[in-house]
Short mmCIF file of C-alpha atoms and ligand atoms in Angstrom, two decimals:
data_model
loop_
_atom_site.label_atom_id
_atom_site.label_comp_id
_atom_site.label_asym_id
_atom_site.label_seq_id
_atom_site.Cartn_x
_atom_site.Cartn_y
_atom_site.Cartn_z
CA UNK L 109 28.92 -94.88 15.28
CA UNK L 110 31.00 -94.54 18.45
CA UNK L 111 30.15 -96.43 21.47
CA UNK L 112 32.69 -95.18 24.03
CA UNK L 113 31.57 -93.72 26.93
CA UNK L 114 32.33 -89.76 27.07
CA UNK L 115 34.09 -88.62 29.81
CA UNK L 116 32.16 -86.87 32.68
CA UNK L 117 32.32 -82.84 32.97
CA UNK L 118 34.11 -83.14 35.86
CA UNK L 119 36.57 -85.53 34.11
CA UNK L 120 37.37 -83.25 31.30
CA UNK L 121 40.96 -82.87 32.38
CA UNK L 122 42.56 -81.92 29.05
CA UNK L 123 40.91 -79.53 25.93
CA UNK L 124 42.41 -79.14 22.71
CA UNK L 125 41.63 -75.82 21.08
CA UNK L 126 42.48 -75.73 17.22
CA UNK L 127 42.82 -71.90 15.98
CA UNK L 128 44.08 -69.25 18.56
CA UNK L 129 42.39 -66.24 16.86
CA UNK L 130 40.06 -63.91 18.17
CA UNK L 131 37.82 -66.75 19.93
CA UNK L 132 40.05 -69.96 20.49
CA UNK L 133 42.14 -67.99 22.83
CA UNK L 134 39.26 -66.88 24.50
CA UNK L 135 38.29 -70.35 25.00
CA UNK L 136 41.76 -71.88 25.91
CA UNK L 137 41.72 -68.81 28.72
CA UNK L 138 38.23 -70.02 30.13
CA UNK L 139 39.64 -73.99 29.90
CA UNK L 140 42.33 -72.98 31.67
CA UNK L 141 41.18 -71.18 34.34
CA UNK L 142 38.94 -74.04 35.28
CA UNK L 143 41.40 -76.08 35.82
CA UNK L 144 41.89 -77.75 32.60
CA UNK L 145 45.33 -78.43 30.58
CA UNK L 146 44.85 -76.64 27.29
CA UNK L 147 46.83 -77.67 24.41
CA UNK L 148 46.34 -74.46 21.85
CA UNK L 149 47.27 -75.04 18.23
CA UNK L 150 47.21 -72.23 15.04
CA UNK L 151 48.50 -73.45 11.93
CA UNK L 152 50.30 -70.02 12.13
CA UNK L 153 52.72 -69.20 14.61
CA UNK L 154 52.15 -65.28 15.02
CA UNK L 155 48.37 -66.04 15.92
CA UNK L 156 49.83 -68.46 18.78
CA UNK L 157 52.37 -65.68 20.02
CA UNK L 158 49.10 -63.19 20.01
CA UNK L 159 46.85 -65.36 22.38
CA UNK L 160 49.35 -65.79 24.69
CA UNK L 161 49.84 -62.10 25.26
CA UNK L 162 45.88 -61.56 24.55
CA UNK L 163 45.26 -64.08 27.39
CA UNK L 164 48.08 -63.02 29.82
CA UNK L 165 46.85 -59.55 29.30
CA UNK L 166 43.23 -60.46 30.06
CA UNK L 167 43.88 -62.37 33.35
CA UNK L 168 46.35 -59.67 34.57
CA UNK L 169 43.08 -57.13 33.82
CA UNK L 170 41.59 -59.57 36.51
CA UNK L 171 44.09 -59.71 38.97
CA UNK L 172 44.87 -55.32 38.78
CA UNK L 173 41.11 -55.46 39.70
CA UNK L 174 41.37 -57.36 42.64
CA UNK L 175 38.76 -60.50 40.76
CA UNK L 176 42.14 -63.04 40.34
CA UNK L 177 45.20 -63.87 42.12
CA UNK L 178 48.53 -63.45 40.76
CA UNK L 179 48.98 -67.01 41.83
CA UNK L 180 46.09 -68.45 39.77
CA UNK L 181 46.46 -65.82 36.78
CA UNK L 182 49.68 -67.63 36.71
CA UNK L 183 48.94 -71.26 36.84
CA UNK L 184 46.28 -70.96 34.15
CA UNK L 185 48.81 -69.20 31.99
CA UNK L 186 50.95 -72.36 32.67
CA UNK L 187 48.52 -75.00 32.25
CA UNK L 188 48.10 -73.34 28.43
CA UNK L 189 50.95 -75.09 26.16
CA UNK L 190 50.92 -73.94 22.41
CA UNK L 191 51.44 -76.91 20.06
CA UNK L 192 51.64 -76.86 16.21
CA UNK L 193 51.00 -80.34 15.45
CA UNK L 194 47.66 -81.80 15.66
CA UNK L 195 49.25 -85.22 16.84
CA UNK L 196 49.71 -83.51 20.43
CA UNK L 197 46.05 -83.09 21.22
CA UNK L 198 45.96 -87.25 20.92
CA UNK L 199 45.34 -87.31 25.05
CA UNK L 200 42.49 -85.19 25.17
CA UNK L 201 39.13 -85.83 26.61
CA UNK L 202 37.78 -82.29 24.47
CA UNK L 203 38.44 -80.67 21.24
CA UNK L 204 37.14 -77.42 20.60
CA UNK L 205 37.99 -75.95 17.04
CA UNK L 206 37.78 -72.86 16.14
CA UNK L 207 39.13 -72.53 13.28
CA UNK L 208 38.36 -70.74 10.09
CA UNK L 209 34.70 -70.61 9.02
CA UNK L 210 34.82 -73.08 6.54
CA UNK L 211 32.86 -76.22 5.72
CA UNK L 212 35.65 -78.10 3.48
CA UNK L 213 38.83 -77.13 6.22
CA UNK L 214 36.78 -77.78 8.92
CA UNK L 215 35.94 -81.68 7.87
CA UNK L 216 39.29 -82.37 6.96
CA UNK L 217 40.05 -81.21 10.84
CA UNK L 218 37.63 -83.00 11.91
CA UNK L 219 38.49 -86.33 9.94
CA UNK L 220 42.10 -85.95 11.06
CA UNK L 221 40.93 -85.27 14.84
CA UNK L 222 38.59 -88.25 14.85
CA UNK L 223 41.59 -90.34 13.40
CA UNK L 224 44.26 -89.13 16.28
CA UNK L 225 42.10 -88.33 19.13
CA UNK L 226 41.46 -91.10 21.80
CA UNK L 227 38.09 -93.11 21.21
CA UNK L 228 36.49 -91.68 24.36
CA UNK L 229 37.14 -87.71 23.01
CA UNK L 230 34.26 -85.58 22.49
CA UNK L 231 34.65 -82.90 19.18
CA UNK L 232 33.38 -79.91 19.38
CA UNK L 233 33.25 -77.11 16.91
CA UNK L 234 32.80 -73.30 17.78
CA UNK L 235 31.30 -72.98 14.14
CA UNK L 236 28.78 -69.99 13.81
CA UNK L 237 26.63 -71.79 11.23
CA UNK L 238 27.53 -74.82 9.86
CA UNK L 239 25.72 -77.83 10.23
CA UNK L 240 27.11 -79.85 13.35
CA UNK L 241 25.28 -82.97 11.82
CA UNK L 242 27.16 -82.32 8.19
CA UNK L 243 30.56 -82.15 10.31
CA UNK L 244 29.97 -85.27 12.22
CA UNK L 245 29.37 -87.34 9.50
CA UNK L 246 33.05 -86.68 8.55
CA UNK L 247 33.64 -88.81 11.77
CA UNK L 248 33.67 -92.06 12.72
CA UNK L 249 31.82 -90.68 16.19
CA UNK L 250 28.71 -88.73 15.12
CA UNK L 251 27.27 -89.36 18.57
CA UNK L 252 30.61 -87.75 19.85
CA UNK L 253 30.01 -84.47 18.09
CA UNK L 254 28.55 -81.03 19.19
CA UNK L 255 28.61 -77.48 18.27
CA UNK L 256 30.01 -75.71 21.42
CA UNK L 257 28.96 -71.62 20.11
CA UNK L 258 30.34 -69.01 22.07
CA UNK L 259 30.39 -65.65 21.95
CA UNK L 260 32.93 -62.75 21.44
CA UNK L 261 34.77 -62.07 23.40
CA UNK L 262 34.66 -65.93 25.27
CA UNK L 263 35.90 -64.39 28.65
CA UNK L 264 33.24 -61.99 28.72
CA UNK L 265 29.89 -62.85 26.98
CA UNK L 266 27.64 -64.84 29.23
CA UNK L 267 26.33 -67.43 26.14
CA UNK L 268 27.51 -70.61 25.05
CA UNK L 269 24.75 -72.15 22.02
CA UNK L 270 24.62 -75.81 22.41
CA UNK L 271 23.71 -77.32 18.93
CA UNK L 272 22.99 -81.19 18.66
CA UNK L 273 23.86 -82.72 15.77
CA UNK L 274 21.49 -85.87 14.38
CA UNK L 275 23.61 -87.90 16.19
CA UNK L 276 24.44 -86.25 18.82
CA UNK L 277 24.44 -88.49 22.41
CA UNK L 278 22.47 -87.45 25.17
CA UNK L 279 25.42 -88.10 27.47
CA UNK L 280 27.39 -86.01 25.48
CA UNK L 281 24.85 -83.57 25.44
CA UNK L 282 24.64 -83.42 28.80
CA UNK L 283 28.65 -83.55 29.17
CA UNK L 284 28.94 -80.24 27.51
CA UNK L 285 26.52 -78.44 29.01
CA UNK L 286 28.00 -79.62 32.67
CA UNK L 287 31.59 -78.20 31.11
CA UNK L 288 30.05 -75.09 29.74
CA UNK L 289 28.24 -73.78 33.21
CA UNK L 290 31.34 -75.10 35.26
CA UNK L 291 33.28 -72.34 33.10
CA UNK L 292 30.92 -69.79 33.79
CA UNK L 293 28.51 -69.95 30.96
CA UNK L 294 24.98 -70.32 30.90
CA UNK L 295 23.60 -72.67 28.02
CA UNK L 296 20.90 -72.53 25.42
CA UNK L 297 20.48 -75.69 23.44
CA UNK L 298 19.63 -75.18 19.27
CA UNK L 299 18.63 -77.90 16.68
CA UNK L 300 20.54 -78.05 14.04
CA UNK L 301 19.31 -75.41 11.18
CA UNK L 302 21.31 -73.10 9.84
CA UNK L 303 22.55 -70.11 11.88
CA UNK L 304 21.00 -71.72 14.87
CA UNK L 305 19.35 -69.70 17.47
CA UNK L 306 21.08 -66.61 18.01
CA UNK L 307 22.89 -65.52 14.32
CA UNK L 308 19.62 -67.03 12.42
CA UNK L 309 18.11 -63.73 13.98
CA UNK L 310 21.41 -61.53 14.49
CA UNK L 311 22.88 -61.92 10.84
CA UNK L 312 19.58 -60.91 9.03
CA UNK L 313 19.90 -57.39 11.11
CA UNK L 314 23.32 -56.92 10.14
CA UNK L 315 22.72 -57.47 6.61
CA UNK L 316 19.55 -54.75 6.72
CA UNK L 317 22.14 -52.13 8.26
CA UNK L 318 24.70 -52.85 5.87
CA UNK L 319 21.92 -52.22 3.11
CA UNK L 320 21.37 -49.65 4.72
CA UNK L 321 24.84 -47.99 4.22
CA UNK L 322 24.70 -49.27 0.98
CA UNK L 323 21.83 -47.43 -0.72
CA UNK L 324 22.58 -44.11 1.57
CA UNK L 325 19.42 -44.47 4.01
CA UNK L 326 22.12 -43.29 6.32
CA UNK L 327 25.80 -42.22 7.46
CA UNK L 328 26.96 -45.51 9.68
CA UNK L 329 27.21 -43.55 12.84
CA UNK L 330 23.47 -42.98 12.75
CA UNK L 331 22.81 -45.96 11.88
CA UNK L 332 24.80 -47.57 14.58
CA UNK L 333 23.56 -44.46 16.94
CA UNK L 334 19.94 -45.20 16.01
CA UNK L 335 20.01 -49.16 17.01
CA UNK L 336 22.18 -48.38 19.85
CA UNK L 337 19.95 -45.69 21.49
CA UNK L 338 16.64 -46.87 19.49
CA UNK L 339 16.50 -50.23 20.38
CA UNK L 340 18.70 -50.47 23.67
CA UNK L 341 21.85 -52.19 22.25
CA UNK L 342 25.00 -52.06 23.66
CA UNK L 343 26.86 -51.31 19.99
CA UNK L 344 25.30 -50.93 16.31
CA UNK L 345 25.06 -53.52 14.18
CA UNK L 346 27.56 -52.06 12.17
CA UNK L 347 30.40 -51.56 14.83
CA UNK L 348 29.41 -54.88 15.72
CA UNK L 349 30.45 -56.51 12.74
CA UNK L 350 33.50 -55.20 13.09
CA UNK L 351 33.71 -56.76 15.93
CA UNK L 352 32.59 -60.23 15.13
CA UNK L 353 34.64 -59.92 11.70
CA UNK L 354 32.99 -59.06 8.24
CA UNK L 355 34.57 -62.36 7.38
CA UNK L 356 32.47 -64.21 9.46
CA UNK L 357 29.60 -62.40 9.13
CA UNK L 358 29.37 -62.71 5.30
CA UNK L 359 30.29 -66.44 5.56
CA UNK L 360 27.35 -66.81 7.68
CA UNK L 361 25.15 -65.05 5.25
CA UNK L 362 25.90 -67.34 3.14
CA UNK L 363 24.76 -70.28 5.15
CA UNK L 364 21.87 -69.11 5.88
CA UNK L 365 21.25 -67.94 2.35
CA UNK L 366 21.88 -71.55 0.93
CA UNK L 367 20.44 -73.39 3.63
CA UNK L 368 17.34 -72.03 3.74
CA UNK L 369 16.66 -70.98 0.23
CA UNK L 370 15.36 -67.25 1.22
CA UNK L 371 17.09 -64.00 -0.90
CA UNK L 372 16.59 -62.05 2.32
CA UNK L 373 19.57 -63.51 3.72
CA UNK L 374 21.29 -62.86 0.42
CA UNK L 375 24.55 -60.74 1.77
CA UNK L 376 24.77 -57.11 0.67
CA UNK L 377 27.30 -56.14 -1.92
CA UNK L 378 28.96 -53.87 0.03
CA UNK L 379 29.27 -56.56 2.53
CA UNK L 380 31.20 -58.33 0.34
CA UNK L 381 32.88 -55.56 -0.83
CA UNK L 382 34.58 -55.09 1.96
CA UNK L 383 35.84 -58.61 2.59
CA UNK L 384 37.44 -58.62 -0.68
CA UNK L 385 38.77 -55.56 0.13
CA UNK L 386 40.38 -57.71 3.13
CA UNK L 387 38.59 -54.85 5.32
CA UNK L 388 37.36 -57.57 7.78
CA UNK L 389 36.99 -55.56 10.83
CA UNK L 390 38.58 -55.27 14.00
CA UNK L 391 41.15 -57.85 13.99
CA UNK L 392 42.50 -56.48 10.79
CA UNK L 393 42.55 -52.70 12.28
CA UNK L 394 39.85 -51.32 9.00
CA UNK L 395 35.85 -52.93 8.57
CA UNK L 396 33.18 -50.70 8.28
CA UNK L 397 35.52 -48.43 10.99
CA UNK L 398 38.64 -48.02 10.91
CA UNK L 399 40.55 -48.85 14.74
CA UNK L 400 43.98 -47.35 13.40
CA UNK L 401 46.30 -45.41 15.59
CA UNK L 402 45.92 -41.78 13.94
CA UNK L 403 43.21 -42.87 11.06
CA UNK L 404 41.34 -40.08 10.46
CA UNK L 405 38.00 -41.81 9.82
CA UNK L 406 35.77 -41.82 12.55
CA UNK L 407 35.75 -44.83 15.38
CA UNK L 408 32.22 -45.66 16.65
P1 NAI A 37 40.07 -65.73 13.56
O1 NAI A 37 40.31 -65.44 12.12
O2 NAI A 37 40.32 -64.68 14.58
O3 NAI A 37 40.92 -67.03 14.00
C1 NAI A 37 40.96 -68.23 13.27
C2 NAI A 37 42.32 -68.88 13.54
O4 NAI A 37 42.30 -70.21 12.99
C3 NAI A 37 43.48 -68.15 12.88
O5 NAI A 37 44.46 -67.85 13.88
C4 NAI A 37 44.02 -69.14 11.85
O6 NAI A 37 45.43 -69.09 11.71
C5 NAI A 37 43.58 -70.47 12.43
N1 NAI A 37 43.41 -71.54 11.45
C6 NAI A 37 42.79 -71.49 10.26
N2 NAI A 37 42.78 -72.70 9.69
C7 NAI A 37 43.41 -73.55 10.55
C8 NAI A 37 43.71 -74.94 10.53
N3 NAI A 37 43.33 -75.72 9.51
N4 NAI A 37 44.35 -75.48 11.60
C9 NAI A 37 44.72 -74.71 12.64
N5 NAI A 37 44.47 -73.37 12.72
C10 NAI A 37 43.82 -72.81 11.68
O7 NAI A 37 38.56 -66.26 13.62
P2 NAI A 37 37.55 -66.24 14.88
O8 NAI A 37 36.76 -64.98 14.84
O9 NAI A 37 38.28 -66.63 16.11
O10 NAI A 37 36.52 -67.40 14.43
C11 NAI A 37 36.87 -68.76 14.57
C12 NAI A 37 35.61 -69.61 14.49
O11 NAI A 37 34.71 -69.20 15.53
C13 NAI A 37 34.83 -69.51 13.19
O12 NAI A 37 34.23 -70.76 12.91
C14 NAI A 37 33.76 -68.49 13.52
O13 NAI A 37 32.61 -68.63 12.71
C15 NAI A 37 33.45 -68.85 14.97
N6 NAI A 37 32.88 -67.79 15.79
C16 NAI A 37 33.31 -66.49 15.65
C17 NAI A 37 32.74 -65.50 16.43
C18 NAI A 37 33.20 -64.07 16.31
O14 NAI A 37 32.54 -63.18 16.87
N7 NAI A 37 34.30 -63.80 15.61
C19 NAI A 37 31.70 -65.79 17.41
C20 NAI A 37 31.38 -67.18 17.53
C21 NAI A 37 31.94 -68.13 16.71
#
């Protein structure tokens, strides 16, 4: 078990964020501009060249509306260095991965983070649905280990889901949650179970409209126009898991559907389907939608 003291919200200095896709740059943006040095690291160059112009293109969206400074849009783009190997992030007093949704990659991270990071380091994982408690016990620090959830897009959605592991420290508990509302966010706290709070109730809905599609209840704009104008959403399910990525959707069907032993949560074939068509949604330009220049099929 480790027995170092975590550092103090206020002394997280320096965040690691492992996987620059679609929510780690996000994060290293938010990091960033409070203050933080990030170090970002992909395993693939391209997705490191993409967050930098995602972020830089975000922040400069702040400062055209008046909400940011050139100055400060700026330094946080500066205090945001890309690195490749995981060796660099060896100083930091926070890892957040966010990485591919993947029990097996994501505890060999882990194992290799708790190996290089200093003692003191708190690891975090982004994960949608795996067990924090599961991860941690590929560590040497279980007490040091928290799932850190946010939401998509980081800069924008409100949320960040603490989950405690078993394990998990109050301090570092309470750490976290201090980090997370002095970037902006307001915090619920989940046990450990799969899906945890907010995708244990989301995921199931998704699945039903997806079934839905599937057995021709309905075209997806009206499905998407019915939960939209029915219920009071901002987007349709469907659109929505475009947005989120089928990827990650269907993985998290599928920890909910082993975890808790139910065939509601079984993922619909079409579902799968499409991820094996590698139509995984908006970051891929085709999901349920397709967000093509000149596609002739029919954006939400
Ligand atoms: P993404 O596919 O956009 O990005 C994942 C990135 O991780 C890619 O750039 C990939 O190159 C990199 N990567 C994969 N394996 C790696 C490794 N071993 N070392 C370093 N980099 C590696 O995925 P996205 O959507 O950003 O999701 C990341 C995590 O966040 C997943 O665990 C997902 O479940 C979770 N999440 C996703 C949300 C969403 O709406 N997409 C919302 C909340 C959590």
């Amino acid at each position: 078990m480790g027995t170092q003291a975590a550092p103090a919200a206020s002394e997280i200095a320096a965040v690691g964020v492992i996987g620059a896709g679609q929510m780690g740059s996000g994060i290293a943006q938010l990091a960033a501009a409070a203050g933080c040095g990030v170090f970002l690291l992909d395993s693939d160059p391209a997705a490191l060249s993409r967050a930098v112009a995602s972020i830089s293109s975000s922040l400069g969206r702040l400062v055209s509306k008046g909400q940011l400074s050139q100055a400060a849009c700026d330094d946080s783009v500066k205090r945001i260095k890309c690195v490749s190997d995981v060796q660099e992030l060896r100083g930091v007093d926070l890892v957040i991965e966010a990485i591919i949704e993947s029990e097996d990659v994501k505890k060999k991270l882990f194992v290799e983070l708790d190996r290089i990071t200093k003692p003191s380091a708190i690891l975090a994982s982004n994960t949608s649905s795996i067990s924090i408690t599961r991860l941690a016990s590929a560590t040497s620090r279980p007490s040091q280990v928290i799932g850190m959830h946010f939401f998509n897009p980081p800069p924008i959605m409100k949320l960040v889901e603490i989950i405690r592991g078993a394990d998990t420290s109050e301090e570092v508990f309470s750490q976290v949650k201090s980090f997370s509302e002095r970037i902006g966010k307001t915090v619920i706290c989940s046990q450990d179970y799969p899906g945890f709070i907010v995708n244990r109730i989301l995921m199931p809905m998704i699945n039903e409209a997806f079934w839905a599609l599937y057995t021709g209840v309905a075209t997806k704009e009206d499905i998407d126009t019915g939960m939209k104008l029915g219920t009071n959403h901002p987007m349709g399910p469907l659109q929505l898991a475009d947005f989120i990525g089928l990827d990650v959707c269907l993985s998290v069907l599928r920890v909910l559907h082993n975890g808790l032993g139910d065939n509601k949560y079984s993922p619909c074939p079409l579902l799968v389907q499409y991820v094996d068509a590698g139509r995984l949604g908006k970051k891929r330009g085709l999901g349920v939608y397709s967000y093509r220049r000149n596609s002739s099929s029919v954006k939400p």
